Amino acid sequence: MVLGIFVGVVAVVYVSRVTSVSAIVEHVNTTYDFVIVGAGTAGSVLANRLTEDGKHTVLLLEAGGEETRHPNVYVPLLSNLERANGYDWGGTSKDYDDWAANGSVGWNYKQVLPYFLKSEDFLPESQKSSVYHSKGGPLPVSNIDVPFEPLADVFQKSLAQMGYKTIDCNTREALGMCTTQVTTDNGVRQSTANTFLKPVMTRKNLHVATFAQANKVLISNSRAVGVEYLRNGRKEVVGARKEVILSAGPIGSPHILMMSGVGPAPHLLQLNIPVHSDIPVGSNLHDPMMMPIRVLINESYTITPARATSVISKLKYKILGSGMLSSSGGIVGTAFVNADDKSKTKYPDVVLSMMATFPELWESGRYNYHKYLAKEFYATAIQNQNNSEGFTLWIQVAKSSSSGTMKLKSTNPFDHPDIDPEYLFALRLIRAKPFQLKLRAKVLTRPFSKCAKHKFNSDPYLECLVRNLAVSSNNPSGTCKMGAIEDNSTVVDPQLRVKGIQRLRVVDASVMPTPVTGNTYAPVVMIAEKASDLIRKSYNKEAKGQKRQDKNVQKKPKR
Ligand SMILES: *[C@@H]1O[C@H](CO)[C@@H](O)[C@H](O)[C@H]1NC(C)=O
Ligand SMILES: *[C@@H]1O[C@H](CO)[C@@H](O)[C@H](O)[C@H]1NC(C)=O
Ligand SMILES: *[C@@H]1O[C@H](CO)[C@@H](O)[C@H](O)[C@H]1NC(C)=O
Ligand SMILES: *[C@@H]1O[C@H](CO)[C@@H](O)[C@H](O)[C@H]1NC(C)=O
Ligand SMILES: *[C@@H]1O[C@H](CO)[C@@H](O)[C@H](O)[C@H]1NC(C)=O
């Protein structure tokens, strides 16, 4: 499953970059205060924060490990698009106000903002470049040795002609275009491990077990007491004195919950799993879809395999950590626009990301969209043109309105979205003058056999194309919905505690009651930061360290 690979690989990046350090253990103790499942984004933050004051012991269980690592995982260019989209979090304050208004007490924008800032403040100096705070100033890509500055320029000018200005995507402003933090994002992507996990791998109270695949939470008398996991082909058990925390992602966490007997009773009973808590785990699954548009250009401004893998490019990346290979998925810029609303309301309905390459060109990439797309359509089209110079415009519906259900033995639960207006908007954008004059941009299109029954490029044809070629954005959320306890659609309370089971929390994108606009990376860091505080507060009431922590959180309200 795409997500599984994604989560696994992210975790592997985290873990493998720190293998020389001590916390990775062969021998796992019998009990810890906290057992965290999943060394992804949230798990790394939690492992750091919960071991910070030295008062608790923590075991981080991670299914991945060094052996599964793929060289390309380290190369940001070849990593996947969602992460490439970067660290934009402030886009839409309404997302969080909606959460709070609907039962997630304590999670409105004002209340979560300190936690966004906290993790941002935590980033190393090298990443606090002006990019985060650029307010439509010089393009951040301009002085970096990647060739695609002209693309950013054209993207920006064309959007400007349609009424969208350049914004700082880390502010409350919701509509407009932000150029991607080319270097910064690279840093962020690689450094969630570096930032949160690596520096703490020397802490005596932290253990990390790799290749440990959690099967289920052990529950006794409605209380989580430990985790059963597989390691080296053997079933192992570890005890949790205080809590078990699931951070295995929006597919992994509900999976483990259901395996543990926490989920919709009829479904569990079907599979002969004894029910500990009958709550709607796995419902409310959201995963925005994306539609790529390929555009050929007649200029050398893009990232081609030949250029990116040239000796110079490799050296730059190895020695300086810069150059094309350091560019995150080749993302040039991201625009939050309102394609379907003539009145231009304040909130975006589509996110457009410009990527300075065709993902199909990257056969060797671990994240190769090739297999998820219609090979016939893109691969052949590109070969036929004998022209790899071009960009991909990704169209992502800002918020998917439809939701699916994740079950233990599920097939694809996603509906294909209706993204016609957005698709047409993108086509219009490419026809704008700057694209035409400067790049001679030409949308790559050819008759697609599956849609041959419709007139080429007619509305029904385009609709058919979208149905066949849209892909999951890999930003699923919502499968362990947070909200009021008495709301029977919720799985966790606003403290992220699983309903009906003591000492068990879920901390990852699963808890999002409604999806956030754009990608989930930064919001997940925020959720983990807030969760760490909630958890520590409930166990450390007397701790002095806590005051210091609170101060840190409230400091620097820069925006
Ligand atoms: C609040 O939750 C209820 C129950 O799940 C749902 O029907 C409603 O649409 C939600 N409202 C908002 C504003 O999200
Ligand atoms: C693991 O157990 C040993 C022996 O009891 C103990 O000294 C150590 O602190 C424990 N480590 C953690 C991280 O719990
Ligand atoms: C590309 O540019 C070259 C040089 O400007 C020109 O001769 C050629 O016709 C162009 N090709 C296309 C397909 O526009
Ligand atoms: C495209 O490239 C292939 C292989 O390099 C070559 O055989 C073919 O003739 C080229 N086609 C065109 C139209 O240039
Ligand atoms: C949730 O509660 C409402 C009203 O209390 C009820 O109508 C609905 O059927 C319940 N849904 C589920 C899934 O139990």
PDB file of C-alpha atoms in Angstrom, residues 118-360:
ATOM      1  CA  LYS A 118       7.162  25.628  18.835  1.00  0.00           C
ATOM      2  CA  SER A 119       8.202  23.090  16.256  1.00  0.00           C
ATOM      3  CA  GLU A 120       9.302  25.794  13.907  1.00  0.00           C
ATOM      4  CA  ASP A 121      11.453  27.321  16.617  1.00  0.00           C
ATOM      5  CA  PHE A 122      12.948  23.944  17.160  1.00  0.00           C
ATOM      6  CA  LEU A 123      14.396  23.833  13.694  1.00  0.00           C
ATOM      7  CA  PRO A 124      18.128  24.325  13.365  1.00  0.00           C
ATOM      8  CA  GLU A 125      19.426  27.744  12.486  1.00  0.00           C
ATOM      9  CA  SER A 126      20.238  26.714   8.946  1.00  0.00           C
ATOM     10  CA  GLN A 127      16.578  26.239   8.237  1.00  0.00           C
ATOM     11  CA  LYS A 128      15.355  29.502   9.579  1.00  0.00           C
ATOM     12  CA  SER A 129      16.087  31.138   6.323  1.00  0.00           C
ATOM     13  CA  SER A 130      14.133  34.133   5.210  1.00  0.00           C
ATOM     14  CA  VAL A 131      12.052  31.826   3.103  1.00  0.00           C
ATOM     15  CA  TYR A 132       9.647  31.133   5.930  1.00  0.00           C
ATOM     16  CA  HIS A 133       8.988  34.757   6.377  1.00  0.00           C
ATOM     17  CA  SER A 134       9.294  36.070   2.897  1.00  0.00           C
ATOM     18  CA  LYS A 135       6.403  38.321   2.099  1.00  0.00           C
ATOM     19  CA  GLY A 136       6.373  38.365  -1.640  1.00  0.00           C
ATOM     20  CA  GLY A 137       9.930  39.538  -1.772  1.00  0.00           C
ATOM     21  CA  PRO A 138      12.541  38.104  -4.067  1.00  0.00           C
ATOM     22  CA  LEU A 139      11.833  34.554  -5.010  1.00  0.00           C
ATOM     23  CA  PRO A 140      13.532  32.249  -2.594  1.00  0.00           C
ATOM     24  CA  VAL A 141      14.644  30.029  -5.411  1.00  0.00           C
ATOM     25  CA  SER A 142      16.434  32.821  -7.158  1.00  0.00           C
ATOM     26  CA  ASN A 143      19.883  32.328  -5.787  1.00  0.00           C
ATOM     27  CA  ILE A 144      19.898  28.601  -5.600  1.00  0.00           C
ATOM     28  CA  ASP A 145      21.632  26.570  -8.242  1.00  0.00           C
ATOM     29  CA  VAL A 146      18.564  24.971  -9.702  1.00  0.00           C
ATOM     30  CA  PRO A 147      17.492  25.898 -13.182  1.00  0.00           C
ATOM     31  CA  PHE A 148      13.826  26.479 -12.624  1.00  0.00           C
ATOM     32  CA  GLU A 149      13.641  30.038 -11.433  1.00  0.00           C
ATOM     33  CA  PRO A 150      12.061  31.117 -14.735  1.00  0.00           C
ATOM     34  CA  LEU A 151       9.306  28.585 -14.134  1.00  0.00           C
ATOM     35  CA  ALA A 152       8.519  30.108 -10.780  1.00  0.00           C
ATOM     36  CA  ASP A 153       8.480  33.505 -12.353  1.00  0.00           C
ATOM     37  CA  VAL A 154       6.053  32.474 -15.059  1.00  0.00           C
ATOM     38  CA  PHE A 155       3.828  30.638 -12.600  1.00  0.00           C
ATOM     39  CA  GLN A 156       3.698  33.727 -10.439  1.00  0.00           C
ATOM     40  CA  LYS A 157       2.996  36.128 -13.293  1.00  0.00           C
ATOM     41  CA  SER A 158       0.269  33.968 -14.770  1.00  0.00           C
ATOM     42  CA  LEU A 159      -1.443  33.665 -11.436  1.00  0.00           C
ATOM     43  CA  ALA A 160      -1.125  37.392 -10.937  1.00  0.00           C
ATOM     44  CA  GLN A 161      -2.992  37.898 -14.212  1.00  0.00           C
ATOM     45  CA  MET A 162      -5.794  35.830 -12.759  1.00  0.00           C
ATOM     46  CA  GLY A 163      -5.861  37.939  -9.646  1.00  0.00           C
ATOM     47  CA  TYR A 164      -3.736  35.940  -7.265  1.00  0.00           C
ATOM     48  CA  LYS A 165      -0.884  37.593  -5.488  1.00  0.00           C
ATOM     49  CA  THR A 166       2.179  36.067  -3.956  1.00  0.00           C
ATOM     50  CA  ILE A 167       1.695  35.283  -0.307  1.00  0.00           C
ATOM     51  CA  ASP A 168       3.601  33.952   2.614  1.00  0.00           C
ATOM     52  CA  CYS A 169       2.093  30.535   2.949  1.00  0.00           C
ATOM     53  CA  ASN A 170       2.896  30.508   6.611  1.00  0.00           C
ATOM     54  CA  THR A 171       0.457  33.215   7.471  1.00  0.00           C
ATOM     55  CA  ARG A 172      -3.274  33.273   7.785  1.00  0.00           C
ATOM     56  CA  GLU A 173      -3.652  34.452   4.249  1.00  0.00           C
ATOM     57  CA  ALA A 174      -5.399  31.685   2.450  1.00  0.00           C
ATOM     58  CA  LEU A 175      -5.405  32.529  -1.234  1.00  0.00           C
ATOM     59  CA  GLY A 176      -2.435  33.131  -3.458  1.00  0.00           C
ATOM     60  CA  MET A 177       0.830  31.647  -4.526  1.00  0.00           C
ATOM     61  CA  CYS A 178       3.904  30.858  -2.529  1.00  0.00           C
ATOM     62  CA  THR A 179       7.133  29.736  -4.019  1.00  0.00           C
ATOM     63  CA  THR A 180       8.361  26.598  -2.432  1.00  0.00           C
ATOM     64  CA  GLN A 181      11.048  26.621   0.137  1.00  0.00           C
ATOM     65  CA  VAL A 182      13.447  24.813  -2.050  1.00  0.00           C
ATOM     66  CA  THR A 183      16.322  24.483   0.307  1.00  0.00           C
ATOM     67  CA  THR A 184      14.348  24.854   3.444  1.00  0.00           C
ATOM     68  CA  ASP A 185      11.976  22.120   2.632  1.00  0.00           C
ATOM     69  CA  ASN A 186      14.805  19.801   1.918  1.00  0.00           C
ATOM     70  CA  GLY A 187      16.075  20.579   5.350  1.00  0.00           C
ATOM     71  CA  VAL A 188      12.739  20.040   6.973  1.00  0.00           C
ATOM     72  CA  ARG A 189      12.125  16.803   5.223  1.00  0.00           C
ATOM     73  CA  GLN A 190      15.356  15.282   6.208  1.00  0.00           C
ATOM     74  CA  SER A 191      15.493  16.824   9.570  1.00  0.00           C
ATOM     75  CA  THR A 192      12.360  15.674  11.265  1.00  0.00           C
ATOM     76  CA  ALA A 193      14.601  12.785  12.150  1.00  0.00           C
ATOM     77  CA  ASN A 194      17.597  14.980  12.451  1.00  0.00           C
ATOM     78  CA  THR A 195      15.691  17.600  14.316  1.00  0.00           C
ATOM     79  CA  PHE A 196      13.623  15.570  16.691  1.00  0.00           C
ATOM     80  CA  LEU A 197      15.170  12.147  16.934  1.00  0.00           C
ATOM     81  CA  LYS A 198      18.861  12.351  16.208  1.00  0.00           C
ATOM     82  CA  PRO A 199      19.786  14.835  18.920  1.00  0.00           C
ATOM     83  CA  VAL A 200      18.067  12.737  21.558  1.00  0.00           C
ATOM     84  CA  MET A 201      19.417   9.345  20.614  1.00  0.00           C
ATOM     85  CA  THR A 202      21.883   9.584  23.460  1.00  0.00           C
ATOM     86  CA  ARG A 203      19.160   9.915  26.056  1.00  0.00           C
ATOM     87  CA  LYS A 204      19.340   7.031  28.461  1.00  0.00           C
ATOM     88  CA  ASN A 205      15.579   6.887  28.869  1.00  0.00           C
ATOM     89  CA  LEU A 206      14.878   6.278  25.175  1.00  0.00           C
ATOM     90  CA  HIS A 207      15.008   2.993  23.329  1.00  0.00           C
ATOM     91  CA  VAL A 208      14.237   2.547  19.642  1.00  0.00           C
ATOM     92  CA  ALA A 209      13.475  -0.916  18.280  1.00  0.00           C
ATOM     93  CA  THR A 210      13.684  -1.204  14.503  1.00  0.00           C
ATOM     94  CA  PHE A 211      12.077  -3.962  12.435  1.00  0.00           C
ATOM     95  CA  ALA A 212       9.438  -4.200  15.114  1.00  0.00           C
ATOM     96  CA  GLN A 213       6.020  -4.469  13.540  1.00  0.00           C
ATOM     97  CA  ALA A 214       3.239  -3.815  16.033  1.00  0.00           C
ATOM     98  CA  ASN A 215       0.421  -6.352  15.819  1.00  0.00           C
ATOM     99  CA  LYS A 216      -1.876  -5.101  18.487  1.00  0.00           C
ATOM    100  CA  VAL A 217      -2.277  -3.252  21.718  1.00  0.00           C
ATOM    101  CA  LEU A 218      -2.671  -5.560  24.693  1.00  0.00           C
ATOM    102  CA  ILE A 219      -5.795  -4.601  26.556  1.00  0.00           C
ATOM    103  CA  SER A 220      -6.793  -5.824  29.977  1.00  0.00           C
ATOM    104  CA  ASN A 221      -9.843  -4.588  31.866  1.00  0.00           C
ATOM    105  CA  SER A 222     -10.364  -1.824  29.343  1.00  0.00           C
ATOM    106  CA  ARG A 223      -6.848  -0.596  29.880  1.00  0.00           C
ATOM    107  CA  ALA A 224      -3.886  -0.649  27.494  1.00  0.00           C
ATOM    108  CA  VAL A 225      -1.067  -2.521  29.169  1.00  0.00           C
ATOM    109  CA  GLY A 226       1.403  -3.129  26.362  1.00  0.00           C
ATOM    110  CA  VAL A 227       2.027  -3.959  22.750  1.00  0.00           C
ATOM    111  CA  GLU A 228       2.483  -7.216  20.908  1.00  0.00           C
ATOM    112  CA  TYR A 229       4.872  -6.948  17.991  1.00  0.00           C
ATOM    113  CA  LEU A 230       6.769  -9.066  15.501  1.00  0.00           C
ATOM    114  CA  ARG A 231      10.521  -8.858  15.336  1.00  0.00           C
ATOM    115  CA  ASN A 232      12.851 -11.190  13.483  1.00  0.00           C
ATOM    116  CA  GLY A 233       9.891 -13.410  12.835  1.00  0.00           C
ATOM    117  CA  ARG A 234       9.151 -13.776  16.538  1.00  0.00           C
ATOM    118  CA  LYS A 235       6.192 -12.546  18.478  1.00  0.00           C
ATOM    119  CA  GLU A 236       7.298 -10.290  21.322  1.00  0.00           C
ATOM    120  CA  VAL A 237       5.508  -8.385  24.014  1.00  0.00           C
ATOM    121  CA  VAL A 238       6.419  -5.179  25.774  1.00  0.00           C
ATOM    122  CA  GLY A 239       4.640  -3.598  28.725  1.00  0.00           C
ATOM    123  CA  ALA A 240       3.603   0.036  29.116  1.00  0.00           C
ATOM    124  CA  ARG A 241       3.410   1.374  32.649  1.00  0.00           C
ATOM    125  CA  LYS A 242       1.762   4.633  31.712  1.00  0.00           C
ATOM    126  CA  GLU A 243       0.492   4.632  28.137  1.00  0.00           C
ATOM    127  CA  VAL A 244       0.561   3.147  24.700  1.00  0.00           C
ATOM    128  CA  ILE A 245       0.596   5.794  21.989  1.00  0.00           C
ATOM    129  CA  LEU A 246      -0.241   4.901  18.411  1.00  0.00           C
ATOM    130  CA  SER A 247       1.496   7.051  15.801  1.00  0.00           C
ATOM    131  CA  ALA A 248       1.368   4.613  12.942  1.00  0.00           C
ATOM    132  CA  GLY A 249      -0.488   6.906  10.563  1.00  0.00           C
ATOM    133  CA  PRO A 250      -4.076   7.146   9.301  1.00  0.00           C
ATOM    134  CA  ILE A 251      -3.998   3.622   7.912  1.00  0.00           C
ATOM    135  CA  GLY A 252      -1.643   1.979  10.412  1.00  0.00           C
ATOM    136  CA  SER A 253      -3.175   3.302  13.616  1.00  0.00           C
ATOM    137  CA  PRO A 254      -6.764   2.259  12.899  1.00  0.00           C
ATOM    138  CA  HIS A 255      -5.449  -1.070  11.666  1.00  0.00           C
ATOM    139  CA  ILE A 256      -3.710  -1.741  14.968  1.00  0.00           C
ATOM    140  CA  LEU A 257      -6.742  -0.534  16.921  1.00  0.00           C
ATOM    141  CA  MET A 258      -9.061  -2.888  15.094  1.00  0.00           C
ATOM    142  CA  MET A 259      -6.630  -5.786  15.494  1.00  0.00           C
ATOM    143  CA  SER A 260      -6.730  -4.983  19.218  1.00  0.00           C
ATOM    144  CA  GLY A 261     -10.504  -5.159  19.414  1.00  0.00           C
ATOM    145  CA  VAL A 262     -11.171  -1.445  19.221  1.00  0.00           C
ATOM    146  CA  GLY A 263     -13.455  -0.594  16.337  1.00  0.00           C
ATOM    147  CA  PRO A 264     -16.920  -1.127  14.906  1.00  0.00           C
ATOM    148  CA  ALA A 265     -18.256  -4.245  16.612  1.00  0.00           C
ATOM    149  CA  PRO A 266     -19.946  -5.835  13.592  1.00  0.00           C
ATOM    150  CA  HIS A 267     -16.754  -5.627  11.550  1.00  0.00           C
ATOM    151  CA  LEU A 268     -14.576  -7.006  14.361  1.00  0.00           C
ATOM    152  CA  LEU A 269     -16.957  -9.846  15.141  1.00  0.00           C
ATOM    153  CA  GLN A 270     -16.973 -10.811  11.496  1.00  0.00           C
ATOM    154  CA  LEU A 271     -13.256 -11.366  11.849  1.00  0.00           C
ATOM    155  CA  ASN A 272     -13.574 -13.087  15.237  1.00  0.00           C
ATOM    156  CA  ILE A 273     -11.828 -10.294  17.079  1.00  0.00           C
ATOM    157  CA  PRO A 274     -13.161  -9.821  20.627  1.00  0.00           C
ATOM    158  CA  VAL A 275     -14.505  -6.293  21.073  1.00  0.00           C
ATOM    159  CA  HIS A 276     -13.070  -4.055  23.806  1.00  0.00           C
ATOM    160  CA  SER A 277     -14.595  -0.819  22.610  1.00  0.00           C
ATOM    161  CA  ASP A 278     -17.221  -0.396  19.935  1.00  0.00           C
ATOM    162  CA  ILE A 279     -16.295   2.889  18.280  1.00  0.00           C
ATOM    163  CA  PRO A 280     -16.189   3.929  14.595  1.00  0.00           C
ATOM    164  CA  VAL A 281     -12.469   3.398  13.968  1.00  0.00           C
ATOM    165  CA  GLY A 282     -11.690   3.593  10.261  1.00  0.00           C
ATOM    166  CA  SER A 283     -14.658   5.742   9.291  1.00  0.00           C
ATOM    167  CA  ASN A 284     -14.192   9.328   8.169  1.00  0.00           C
ATOM    168  CA  LEU A 285     -11.213   8.497   5.977  1.00  0.00           C
ATOM    169  CA  HIS A 286     -10.314  11.463   3.835  1.00  0.00           C
ATOM    170  CA  ASP A 287      -7.662  11.499   1.178  1.00  0.00           C
ATOM    171  CA  PRO A 288      -7.605  14.319  -1.308  1.00  0.00           C
ATOM    172  CA  MET A 289      -7.009  13.286  -4.888  1.00  0.00           C
ATOM    173  CA  MET A 290      -4.579  14.902  -7.247  1.00  0.00           C
ATOM    174  CA  MET A 291      -4.605  15.201 -10.989  1.00  0.00           C
ATOM    175  CA  PRO A 292      -1.383  15.832 -12.848  1.00  0.00           C
ATOM    176  CA  ILE A 293      -1.197  17.885 -16.023  1.00  0.00           C
ATOM    177  CA  ARG A 294       1.935  17.484 -18.101  1.00  0.00           C
ATOM    178  CA  VAL A 295       3.179  20.529 -19.923  1.00  0.00           C
ATOM    179  CA  LEU A 296       5.965  20.492 -22.469  1.00  0.00           C
ATOM    180  CA  ILE A 297       8.122  23.547 -22.799  1.00  0.00           C
ATOM    181  CA  ASN A 298      10.765  24.574 -25.241  1.00  0.00           C
ATOM    182  CA  GLU A 299      13.345  25.823 -22.763  1.00  0.00           C
ATOM    183  CA  SER A 300      15.956  24.167 -20.584  1.00  0.00           C
ATOM    184  CA  TYR A 301      14.517  25.129 -17.259  1.00  0.00           C
ATOM    185  CA  THR A 302      13.535  21.775 -15.876  1.00  0.00           C
ATOM    186  CA  ILE A 303      15.110  18.931 -14.019  1.00  0.00           C
ATOM    187  CA  THR A 304      15.927  16.098 -16.345  1.00  0.00           C
ATOM    188  CA  PRO A 305      17.556  12.877 -15.219  1.00  0.00           C
ATOM    189  CA  ALA A 306      20.634  13.659 -17.261  1.00  0.00           C
ATOM    190  CA  ARG A 307      21.089  17.032 -15.625  1.00  0.00           C
ATOM    191  CA  ALA A 308      20.256  15.888 -12.139  1.00  0.00           C
ATOM    192  CA  THR A 309      22.572  12.908 -12.201  1.00  0.00           C
ATOM    193  CA  SER A 310      25.505  14.667 -13.798  1.00  0.00           C
ATOM    194  CA  VAL A 311      28.768  14.476 -11.899  1.00  0.00           C
ATOM    195  CA  ILE A 312      28.564  18.113 -10.909  1.00  0.00           C
ATOM    196  CA  SER A 313      25.041  17.744  -9.634  1.00  0.00           C
ATOM    197  CA  LYS A 314      26.003  14.699  -7.577  1.00  0.00           C
ATOM    198  CA  LEU A 315      29.022  16.416  -6.102  1.00  0.00           C
ATOM    199  CA  LYS A 316      26.994  19.465  -5.189  1.00  0.00           C
ATOM    200  CA  TYR A 317      24.520  17.318  -3.381  1.00  0.00           C
ATOM    201  CA  LYS A 318      27.120  15.197  -1.640  1.00  0.00           C
ATOM    202  CA  ILE A 319      29.394  17.969  -0.572  1.00  0.00           C
ATOM    203  CA  LEU A 320      27.207  21.006  -0.248  1.00  0.00           C
ATOM    204  CA  GLY A 321      23.784  19.409   0.087  1.00  0.00           C
ATOM    205  CA  SER A 322      22.661  21.680  -2.707  1.00  0.00           C
ATOM    206  CA  GLY A 323      21.880  21.561  -6.389  1.00  0.00           C
ATOM    207  CA  MET A 324      19.126  19.811  -8.254  1.00  0.00           C
ATOM    208  CA  LEU A 325      19.192  16.695  -6.163  1.00  0.00           C
ATOM    209  CA  SER A 326      18.496  18.751  -3.072  1.00  0.00           C
ATOM    210  CA  SER A 327      15.404  20.249  -4.589  1.00  0.00           C
ATOM    211  CA  SER A 328      12.351  18.693  -3.026  1.00  0.00           C
ATOM    212  CA  GLY A 329      10.596  16.822  -5.714  1.00  0.00           C
ATOM    213  CA  GLY A 330      11.395  19.703  -8.023  1.00  0.00           C
ATOM    214  CA  ILE A 331       8.523  21.700  -6.599  1.00  0.00           C
ATOM    215  CA  VAL A 332       8.714  25.244  -7.861  1.00  0.00           C
ATOM    216  CA  GLY A 333       5.738  26.795  -6.197  1.00  0.00           C
ATOM    217  CA  THR A 334       2.324  26.159  -4.745  1.00  0.00           C
ATOM    218  CA  ALA A 335      -0.812  28.179  -5.263  1.00  0.00           C
ATOM    219  CA  PHE A 336      -3.973  28.168  -3.205  1.00  0.00           C
ATOM    220  CA  VAL A 337      -6.733  29.293  -5.489  1.00  0.00           C
ATOM    221  CA  ASN A 338     -10.457  29.357  -5.692  1.00  0.00           C
ATOM    222  CA  ALA A 339     -11.262  27.856  -9.049  1.00  0.00           C
ATOM    223  CA  ASP A 340     -14.932  27.256  -8.636  1.00  0.00           C
ATOM    224  CA  ASP A 341     -16.084  30.491  -7.134  1.00  0.00           C
ATOM    225  CA  LYS A 342     -16.435  33.639  -9.129  1.00  0.00           C
ATOM    226  CA  SER A 343     -16.815  35.666  -5.965  1.00  0.00           C
ATOM    227  CA  LYS A 344     -13.322  34.664  -4.855  1.00  0.00           C
ATOM    228  CA  THR A 345     -14.171  33.781  -1.304  1.00  0.00           C
ATOM    229  CA  LYS A 346     -11.395  33.709   1.216  1.00  0.00           C
ATOM    230  CA  TYR A 347     -10.858  29.984   1.147  1.00  0.00           C
ATOM    231  CA  PRO A 348      -9.106  27.915  -1.469  1.00  0.00           C
ATOM    232  CA  ASP A 349     -10.765  24.976  -3.142  1.00  0.00           C
ATOM    233  CA  VAL A 350      -7.711  23.844  -5.014  1.00  0.00           C
ATOM    234  CA  VAL A 351      -3.985  23.662  -4.464  1.00  0.00           C
ATOM    235  CA  LEU A 352      -1.829  23.831  -7.579  1.00  0.00           C
ATOM    236  CA  SER A 353       1.764  22.681  -7.328  1.00  0.00           C
ATOM    237  CA  MET A 354       4.237  23.171 -10.085  1.00  0.00           C
ATOM    238  CA  MET A 355       6.874  20.485 -10.351  1.00  0.00           C
ATOM    239  CA  ALA A 356       9.835  21.092 -12.649  1.00  0.00           C
ATOM    240  CA  THR A 357       9.945  17.607 -14.053  1.00  0.00           C
ATOM    241  CA  PHE A 358       7.875  14.658 -15.210  1.00  0.00           C
ATOM    242  CA  PRO A 359       7.788  12.056 -12.467  1.00  0.00           C
ATOM    243  CA  GLU A 360       7.690   9.288 -15.072  1.00  0.00           C
TER     244      GLU A 360
END
